[in-house]
PDB file of C-alpha atoms in Angstrom:
ATOM      1  CA  UNK H   1      43.851  -0.260  27.626  1.00 50.00           C
ATOM      2  CA  UNK H   2      41.903   2.882  26.673  1.00 42.00           C
ATOM      3  CA  UNK H   3      43.002   2.493  23.052  1.00 44.00           C
ATOM      4  CA  UNK H   4      41.916  -1.151  23.055  1.00 42.00           C
ATOM      5  CA  UNK H   5      38.511  -0.176  24.503  1.00 38.00           C
ATOM      6  CA  UNK H   6      38.108   2.499  21.794  1.00 35.00           C
ATOM      7  CA  UNK H   7      38.896  -0.009  19.043  1.00 34.00           C
ATOM      8  CA  UNK H   8      36.375  -2.441  20.535  1.00 40.00           C
ATOM      9  CA  UNK H   9      33.697   0.276  20.640  1.00 35.00           C
ATOM     10  CA  UNK H  10      34.433   1.286  17.041  1.00 38.00           C
ATOM     11  CA  UNK H  11      34.230  -2.334  15.951  1.00 36.00           C
ATOM     12  CA  UNK H  12      30.867  -2.724  17.671  1.00 36.00           C
ATOM     13  CA  UNK H  13      29.628   0.414  15.912  1.00 34.00           C
ATOM     14  CA  UNK H  14      30.856  -0.749  12.522  1.00 35.00           C
ATOM     15  CA  UNK H  15      29.313  -4.175  12.854  1.00 35.00           C
ATOM     16  CA  UNK H  16      26.222  -3.265  14.843  1.00 37.00           C
ATOM     17  CA  UNK H  17      23.322  -5.537  13.963  1.00 37.00           C
ATOM     18  CA  UNK H  18      20.004  -3.687  14.170  1.00 42.00           C
ATOM     19  CA  UNK H  19      17.030  -5.286  15.885  1.00 45.00           C
ATOM     20  CA  UNK H  20      13.747  -5.786  14.052  1.00 50.00           C
ATOM     21  CA  UNK H  21      10.926  -3.828  15.632  1.00 53.00           C
ATOM     22  CA  UNK H  22       8.207  -6.468  15.670  1.00 52.00           C
ATOM     23  CA  UNK H  23       4.912  -4.775  16.390  1.00 52.00           C
ATOM     24  CA  UNK H  24       2.556  -6.452  18.842  1.00 54.00           C
ATOM     25  CA  UNK H  25       0.027  -6.806  16.005  1.00 56.00           C
ATOM     26  CA  UNK H  26       2.416  -9.125  14.179  1.00 59.00           C
ATOM     27  CA  UNK H  27       4.087  -7.156  11.399  1.00 60.00           C
ATOM     28  CA  UNK H  28       7.724  -6.107  11.059  1.00 62.00           C
ATOM     29  CA  UNK H  29       9.255  -2.666  10.664  1.00 59.00           C
ATOM     30  CA  UNK H  30      12.267  -2.167   8.424  1.00 54.00           C
ATOM     31  CA  UNK H  31      14.901  -2.213  11.157  1.00 50.00           C
ATOM     32  CA  UNK H  32      15.132  -5.313  13.151  1.00 50.00           C
ATOM     33  CA  UNK H  33      15.806  -8.730  14.368  1.00 49.00           C
ATOM     34  CA  UNK H  34      17.959  -9.708  11.390  1.00 54.00           C
ATOM     35  CA  UNK H  35      21.425  -8.698  10.306  1.00 56.00           C
ATOM     36  CA  UNK H  36      21.958  -5.548   8.287  1.00 58.00           C
ATOM     37  CA  UNK H  37      23.197  -7.756   5.478  1.00 53.00           C
ATOM     38  CA  UNK H  38      20.020  -9.843   5.423  1.00 65.00           C
ATOM     39  CA  UNK H  39      17.969  -6.650   5.322  1.00 67.00           C
ATOM     40  CA  UNK H  40      19.961  -5.448   2.332  1.00 73.00           C
ATOM     41  CA  UNK H  41      19.658  -8.937   0.866  1.00 82.00           C
ATOM     42  CA  UNK H  42      15.852  -8.803   0.957  1.00 86.00           C
ATOM     43  CA  UNK H  43      15.693  -5.318  -0.535  1.00 88.00           C
ATOM     44  CA  UNK H  44      18.126  -6.192  -3.316  1.00 91.00           C
ATOM     45  CA  UNK H  45      16.300  -9.421  -4.160  1.00 91.00           C
ATOM     46  CA  UNK H  46      13.033  -7.503  -4.500  1.00 95.00           C
ATOM     47  CA  UNK H  47      14.591  -4.696  -6.545  1.00 95.00           C
ATOM     48  CA  UNK H  48      16.215  -7.080  -9.015  1.00 95.00           C
ATOM     49  CA  UNK H  49      13.531  -9.788  -9.164  1.00 96.00           C
ATOM     50  CA  UNK H  50      12.045 -10.166 -12.636  1.00 97.00           C
ATOM     51  CA  UNK H  51       9.495 -12.912 -12.000  1.00 97.00           C
ATOM     52  CA  UNK H  52       7.021 -14.013  -9.353  1.00 98.00           C
ATOM     53  CA  UNK H  53       9.166 -17.080  -8.869  1.00 97.00           C
ATOM     54  CA  UNK H  54      12.131 -14.918  -7.850  1.00 97.00           C
ATOM     55  CA  UNK H  55       9.985 -12.869  -5.473  1.00 98.00           C
ATOM     56  CA  UNK H  56       8.514 -16.036  -3.974  1.00 98.00           C
ATOM     57  CA  UNK H  57      12.089 -17.168  -3.280  1.00 96.00           C
ATOM     58  CA  UNK H  58      12.524 -14.123  -1.010  1.00 95.00           C
ATOM     59  CA  UNK H  59       9.206 -14.822   0.731  1.00 96.00           C
ATOM     60  CA  UNK H  60      10.302 -18.420   1.355  1.00 96.00           C
ATOM     61  CA  UNK H  61      13.849 -17.547   2.407  1.00 92.00           C
ATOM     62  CA  UNK H  62      12.642 -14.963   4.934  1.00 90.00           C
ATOM     63  CA  UNK H  63       9.256 -16.293   6.094  1.00 88.00           C
ATOM     64  CA  UNK H  64       9.257 -14.266   9.329  1.00 85.00           C
ATOM     65  CA  UNK H  65      11.661 -11.424   8.650  1.00 86.00           C
ATOM     66  CA  UNK H  66      10.103  -9.501   5.753  1.00 91.00           C
ATOM     67  CA  UNK H  67       8.992  -6.030   6.832  1.00 91.00           C
ATOM     68  CA  UNK H  68       5.669  -4.643   5.660  1.00 94.00           C
ATOM     69  CA  UNK H  69       7.524  -2.336   3.254  1.00 93.00           C
ATOM     70  CA  UNK H  70       9.252  -5.321   1.610  1.00 94.00           C
ATOM     71  CA  UNK H  71       5.950  -7.134   1.144  1.00 96.00           C
ATOM     72  CA  UNK H  72       4.221  -4.051  -0.260  1.00 97.00           C
ATOM     73  CA  UNK H  73       7.055  -3.255  -2.674  1.00 97.00           C
ATOM     74  CA  UNK H  74       7.100  -6.825  -3.965  1.00 98.00           C
ATOM     75  CA  UNK H  75       3.329  -6.846  -4.526  1.00 98.00           C
ATOM     76  CA  UNK H  76       3.424  -3.429  -6.198  1.00 98.00           C
ATOM     77  CA  UNK H  77       6.180  -4.644  -8.504  1.00 98.00           C
ATOM     78  CA  UNK H  78       4.132  -7.636  -9.641  1.00 98.00           C
ATOM     79  CA  UNK H  79       1.237  -5.369 -10.585  1.00 98.00           C
ATOM     80  CA  UNK H  80       3.400  -2.623 -12.049  1.00 97.00           C
ATOM     81  CA  UNK H  81       5.359  -4.939 -14.331  1.00 97.00           C
ATOM     82  CA  UNK H  82       2.467  -7.326 -14.943  1.00 96.00           C
ATOM     83  CA  UNK H  83       4.499 -10.409 -14.043  1.00 98.00           C
ATOM     84  CA  UNK H  84       3.029 -13.787 -14.945  1.00 97.00           C
ATOM     85  CA  UNK H  85       1.271 -15.143 -11.875  1.00 98.00           C
ATOM     86  CA  UNK H  86       1.647 -18.875 -11.479  1.00 96.00           C
ATOM     87  CA  UNK H  87       1.680 -21.232  -8.520  1.00 97.00           C
ATOM     88  CA  UNK H  88       4.359 -19.175  -6.753  1.00 97.00           C
ATOM     89  CA  UNK H  89       2.040 -16.183  -6.651  1.00 98.00           C
ATOM     90  CA  UNK H  90      -1.122 -17.969  -5.540  1.00 98.00           C
ATOM     91  CA  UNK H  91       0.541 -20.390  -3.113  1.00 98.00           C
ATOM     92  CA  UNK H  92       3.273 -18.216  -1.580  1.00 98.00           C
ATOM     93  CA  UNK H  93       2.933 -14.485  -2.232  1.00 98.00           C
ATOM     94  CA  UNK H  94      -0.804 -13.795  -2.155  1.00 99.00           C
ATOM     95  CA  UNK H  95      -1.481 -15.827   1.037  1.00 98.00           C
ATOM     96  CA  UNK H  96       1.362 -13.986   2.810  1.00 98.00           C
ATOM     97  CA  UNK H  97       0.059 -10.604   1.672  1.00 98.00           C
ATOM     98  CA  UNK H  98      -3.444 -11.402   2.936  1.00 98.00           C
ATOM     99  CA  UNK H  99      -2.087 -12.781   6.208  1.00 97.00           C
ATOM    100  CA  UNK H 100      -0.087  -9.613   6.835  1.00 96.00           C
ATOM    101  CA  UNK H 101      -2.790  -7.236   5.612  1.00 97.00           C
ATOM    102  CA  UNK H 102      -5.007  -8.487   8.429  1.00 96.00           C
ATOM    103  CA  UNK H 103      -2.668  -7.079  11.081  1.00 96.00           C
ATOM    104  CA  UNK H 104      -1.588  -3.816   9.455  1.00 96.00           C
ATOM    105  CA  UNK H 105      -2.476  -0.607  11.265  1.00 96.00           C
ATOM    106  CA  UNK H 106      -2.116   3.122  10.619  1.00 96.00           C
ATOM    107  CA  UNK H 107       1.677   2.869  10.772  1.00 95.00           C
ATOM    108  CA  UNK H 108       1.499   0.697   7.656  1.00 96.00           C
ATOM    109  CA  UNK H 109      -0.876   2.888   5.631  1.00 98.00           C
ATOM    110  CA  UNK H 110       1.673   3.587   2.864  1.00 98.00           C
ATOM    111  CA  UNK H 111       2.197  -0.167   2.512  1.00 98.00           C
ATOM    112  CA  UNK H 112      -1.558  -0.785   2.469  1.00 98.00           C
ATOM    113  CA  UNK H 113      -1.921   1.717  -0.372  1.00 99.00           C
ATOM    114  CA  UNK H 114       0.947   0.129  -2.332  1.00 99.00           C
ATOM    115  CA  UNK H 115      -0.664  -3.292  -1.938  1.00 99.00           C
ATOM    116  CA  UNK H 116      -3.982  -1.939  -3.260  1.00 99.00           C
ATOM    117  CA  UNK H 117      -2.153  -0.303  -6.159  1.00 99.00           C
ATOM    118  CA  UNK H 118      -0.368  -3.546  -6.967  1.00 99.00           C
ATOM    119  CA  UNK H 119      -3.609  -5.534  -6.823  1.00 99.00           C
ATOM    120  CA  UNK H 120      -5.364  -3.096  -9.154  1.00 99.00           C
ATOM    121  CA  UNK H 121      -2.396  -3.118 -11.520  1.00 98.00           C
ATOM    122  CA  UNK H 122      -2.601  -6.891 -11.888  1.00 98.00           C
ATOM    123  CA  UNK H 123      -6.434  -6.718 -12.037  1.00 98.00           C
ATOM    124  CA  UNK H 124      -6.639  -9.074  -9.069  1.00 99.00           C
ATOM    125  CA  UNK H 125     -10.090 -10.572  -8.549  1.00 98.00           C
ATOM    126  CA  UNK H 126      -9.834 -12.237  -5.164  1.00 98.00           C
ATOM    127  CA  UNK H 127     -12.870 -11.672  -2.966  1.00 98.00           C
ATOM    128  CA  UNK H 128     -11.062 -12.361   0.298  1.00 98.00           C
ATOM    129  CA  UNK H 129      -8.369  -9.837  -0.569  1.00 99.00           C
ATOM    130  CA  UNK H 130     -10.821  -7.050  -1.386  1.00 99.00           C
ATOM    131  CA  UNK H 131     -12.882  -7.817   1.709  1.00 98.00           C
ATOM    132  CA  UNK H 132      -9.709  -7.346   3.753  1.00 98.00           C
ATOM    133  CA  UNK H 133      -9.091  -4.021   2.026  1.00 99.00           C
ATOM    134  CA  UNK H 134     -12.595  -2.868   2.969  1.00 98.00           C
ATOM    135  CA  UNK H 135     -12.070  -4.085   6.533  1.00 98.00           C
ATOM    136  CA  UNK H 136      -8.816  -2.167   6.862  1.00 98.00           C
ATOM    137  CA  UNK H 137     -10.056   1.076   5.341  1.00 98.00           C
ATOM    138  CA  UNK H 138     -13.547   1.144   6.864  1.00 98.00           C
ATOM    139  CA  UNK H 139     -13.743  -1.068   9.966  1.00 98.00           C
ATOM    140  CA  UNK H 140     -10.198  -0.305  11.149  1.00 97.00           C
ATOM    141  CA  UNK H 141     -10.643   3.291   9.965  1.00 98.00           C
ATOM    142  CA  UNK H 142      -7.335   3.436   8.103  1.00 98.00           C
ATOM    143  CA  UNK H 143      -9.042   5.491   5.403  1.00 98.00           C
ATOM    144  CA  UNK H 144      -8.472   8.510   7.679  1.00 98.00           C
ATOM    145  CA  UNK H 145      -4.730   8.277   7.080  1.00 98.00           C
ATOM    146  CA  UNK H 146      -4.851   8.423   3.280  1.00 99.00           C
ATOM    147  CA  UNK H 147      -3.766  11.678   1.671  1.00 98.00           C
ATOM    148  CA  UNK H 148      -5.949  13.520  -0.837  1.00 98.00           C
ATOM    149  CA  UNK H 149      -3.663  12.345  -3.629  1.00 99.00           C
ATOM    150  CA  UNK H 150      -3.957   8.722  -2.482  1.00 99.00           C
ATOM    151  CA  UNK H 151      -7.743   9.010  -2.130  1.00 99.00           C
ATOM    152  CA  UNK H 152      -8.142  10.212  -5.718  1.00 99.00           C
ATOM    153  CA  UNK H 153      -5.814   7.451  -6.904  1.00 99.00           C
ATOM    154  CA  UNK H 154      -7.762   4.924  -4.825  1.00 99.00           C
ATOM    155  CA  UNK H 155     -10.974   5.732  -6.710  1.00 99.00           C
ATOM    156  CA  UNK H 156      -9.153   5.231 -10.011  1.00 99.00           C
ATOM    157  CA  UNK H 157      -7.633   1.938  -8.807  1.00 99.00           C
ATOM    158  CA  UNK H 158     -10.999   0.626  -7.605  1.00 99.00           C
ATOM    159  CA  UNK H 159     -12.434   1.523 -10.985  1.00 99.00           C
ATOM    160  CA  UNK H 160      -9.841  -0.650 -12.717  1.00 98.00           C
ATOM    161  CA  UNK H 161     -11.040  -3.738 -10.851  1.00 99.00           C
ATOM    162  CA  UNK H 162     -14.688  -2.725 -10.371  1.00 98.00           C
ATOM    163  CA  UNK H 163     -14.406  -3.004  -6.598  1.00 98.00           C
ATOM    164  CA  UNK H 164     -15.382  -0.826  -3.670  1.00 98.00           C
ATOM    165  CA  UNK H 165     -18.506  -0.832  -1.537  1.00 98.00           C
ATOM    166  CA  UNK H 166     -20.948   2.084  -1.576  1.00 98.00           C
ATOM    167  CA  UNK H 167     -19.675   3.020   1.876  1.00 98.00           C
ATOM    168  CA  UNK H 168     -16.049   3.206   0.754  1.00 98.00           C
ATOM    169  CA  UNK H 169     -16.874   5.154  -2.407  1.00 98.00           C
ATOM    170  CA  UNK H 170     -18.986   7.577  -0.383  1.00 98.00           C
ATOM    171  CA  UNK H 171     -16.070   8.137   2.011  1.00 98.00           C
ATOM    172  CA  UNK H 172     -13.855   8.962  -0.967  1.00 99.00           C
ATOM    173  CA  UNK H 173     -16.446  11.339  -2.408  1.00 98.00           C
ATOM    174  CA  UNK H 174     -16.932  13.241   0.860  1.00 97.00           C
ATOM    175  CA  UNK H 175     -13.185  13.543   1.394  1.00 98.00           C
ATOM    176  CA  UNK H 176     -12.611  14.867  -2.120  1.00 98.00           C
ATOM    177  CA  UNK H 177     -15.437  17.408  -1.855  1.00 97.00           C
ATOM    178  CA  UNK H 178     -14.232  18.576   1.561  1.00 96.00           C
ATOM    179  CA  UNK H 179     -10.686  19.142   0.296  1.00 97.00           C
ATOM    180  CA  UNK H 180     -11.671  20.326  -3.210  1.00 96.00           C
ATOM    181  CA  UNK H 181      -9.585  23.527  -2.961  1.00 95.00           C
ATOM    182  CA  UNK H 182      -6.418  21.403  -2.742  1.00 97.00           C
ATOM    183  CA  UNK H 183      -7.140  19.303  -5.841  1.00 98.00           C
ATOM    184  CA  UNK H 184      -4.554  19.401  -8.616  1.00 98.00           C
ATOM    185  CA  UNK H 185      -5.197  18.379 -12.258  1.00 98.00           C
ATOM    186  CA  UNK H 186      -3.831  14.861 -11.669  1.00 98.00           C
ATOM    187  CA  UNK H 187      -6.232  14.325  -8.747  1.00 98.00           C
ATOM    188  CA  UNK H 188      -9.188  15.531 -10.797  1.00 98.00           C
ATOM    189  CA  UNK H 189      -8.342  13.254 -13.740  1.00 98.00           C
ATOM    190  CA  UNK H 190      -7.936  10.167 -11.551  1.00 99.00           C
ATOM    191  CA  UNK H 191     -11.043  10.776  -9.464  1.00 99.00           C
ATOM    192  CA  UNK H 192     -13.240  11.562 -12.475  1.00 98.00           C
ATOM    193  CA  UNK H 193     -11.994   8.493 -14.330  1.00 98.00           C
ATOM    194  CA  UNK H 194     -12.545   6.217 -11.340  1.00 99.00           C
ATOM    195  CA  UNK H 195     -16.042   7.439 -10.501  1.00 99.00           C
ATOM    196  CA  UNK H 196     -17.098   7.117 -14.141  1.00 98.00           C
ATOM    197  CA  UNK H 197     -15.754   3.557 -14.373  1.00 98.00           C
ATOM    198  CA  UNK H 198     -17.628   2.650 -11.204  1.00 98.00           C
ATOM    199  CA  UNK H 199     -20.723   4.506 -12.413  1.00 98.00           C
ATOM    200  CA  UNK H 200     -20.874   6.207  -9.028  1.00 98.00           C
ATOM    201  CA  UNK H 201     -20.601   9.714  -7.655  1.00 97.00           C
ATOM    202  CA  UNK H 202     -23.123  12.478  -7.098  1.00 96.00           C
ATOM    203  CA  UNK H 203     -23.881  15.431  -9.352  1.00 95.00           C
ATOM    204  CA  UNK H 204     -22.245  17.685  -6.766  1.00 95.00           C
ATOM    205  CA  UNK H 205     -19.038  15.646  -6.947  1.00 97.00           C
ATOM    206  CA  UNK H 206     -18.773  15.989 -10.715  1.00 96.00           C
ATOM    207  CA  UNK H 207     -19.481  19.714 -10.448  1.00 95.00           C
ATOM    208  CA  UNK H 208     -16.627  19.951  -7.949  1.00 96.00           C
ATOM    209  CA  UNK H 209     -14.296  18.014 -10.243  1.00 97.00           C
ATOM    210  CA  UNK H 210     -15.240  20.285 -13.115  1.00 95.00           C
ATOM    211  CA  UNK H 211     -14.412  23.432 -11.134  1.00 94.00           C
ATOM    212  CA  UNK H 212     -12.939  22.879  -7.637  1.00 94.00           C
ATOM    213  CA  UNK H 213     -12.694  26.626  -7.026  1.00 90.00           C
ATOM    214  CA  UNK H 214     -16.445  27.054  -6.763  1.00 83.00           C
ATOM    215  CA  UNK H 215     -18.131  27.015  -3.373  1.00 79.00           C
ATOM    216  CA  UNK H 216     -20.780  24.439  -2.538  1.00 76.00           C
ATOM    217  CA  UNK H 217     -23.415  27.164  -2.309  1.00 67.00           C
ATOM    218  CA  UNK H 218     -22.685  28.175  -5.894  1.00 68.00           C
ATOM    219  CA  UNK H 219     -22.842  24.549  -7.038  1.00 71.00           C
ATOM    220  CA  UNK H 220     -26.174  23.939  -5.313  1.00 69.00           C
ATOM    221  CA  UNK H 221     -27.796  27.075  -6.735  1.00 59.00           C
TER     222      UNK H 221
END
């Protein structure tokens, strides 16, 4: 009897089906209410997809189950590989991304950044999308959870699409100046390029980017 119970327990462990953690805001975490095999299925589809049509197939097959990481990785892939964007993108993928972006919170900040990066990569010009980005970063205060590296990249990405309100750009500038001692060459290149493309940024900012080791008192003298 004990041996039979042990075998049963081992079987349950081997074939345990994780539960999807559905956040009260309406987005999914990676472990959850679908079988382990379906979770692998979604990830593999996204990894191997070579067109928007193939990615849209995943969005249609799993309309409720996709986690925020799946959605972000798919969107980033479209921008990174510059996939042709036809009806599947505008009727299936983009509406789902915007729908989910509305409910993302600080726990999804890496996914939010990937989505922005994907949008900039594909040079997306969708006013509703960029208004949602502003709402998330400013109104919902998710900007606070971006790293210095992501903030410098964000300026560069916004420069690619000529987006970003004065308020958002000012937040980026203040953050970069405050953490200037931690800037690495990559950060400086991205930030400088982005601010120049946007034709924004103060004289103090560009002095900081030129020599982050200097103190603000020295710069203002």
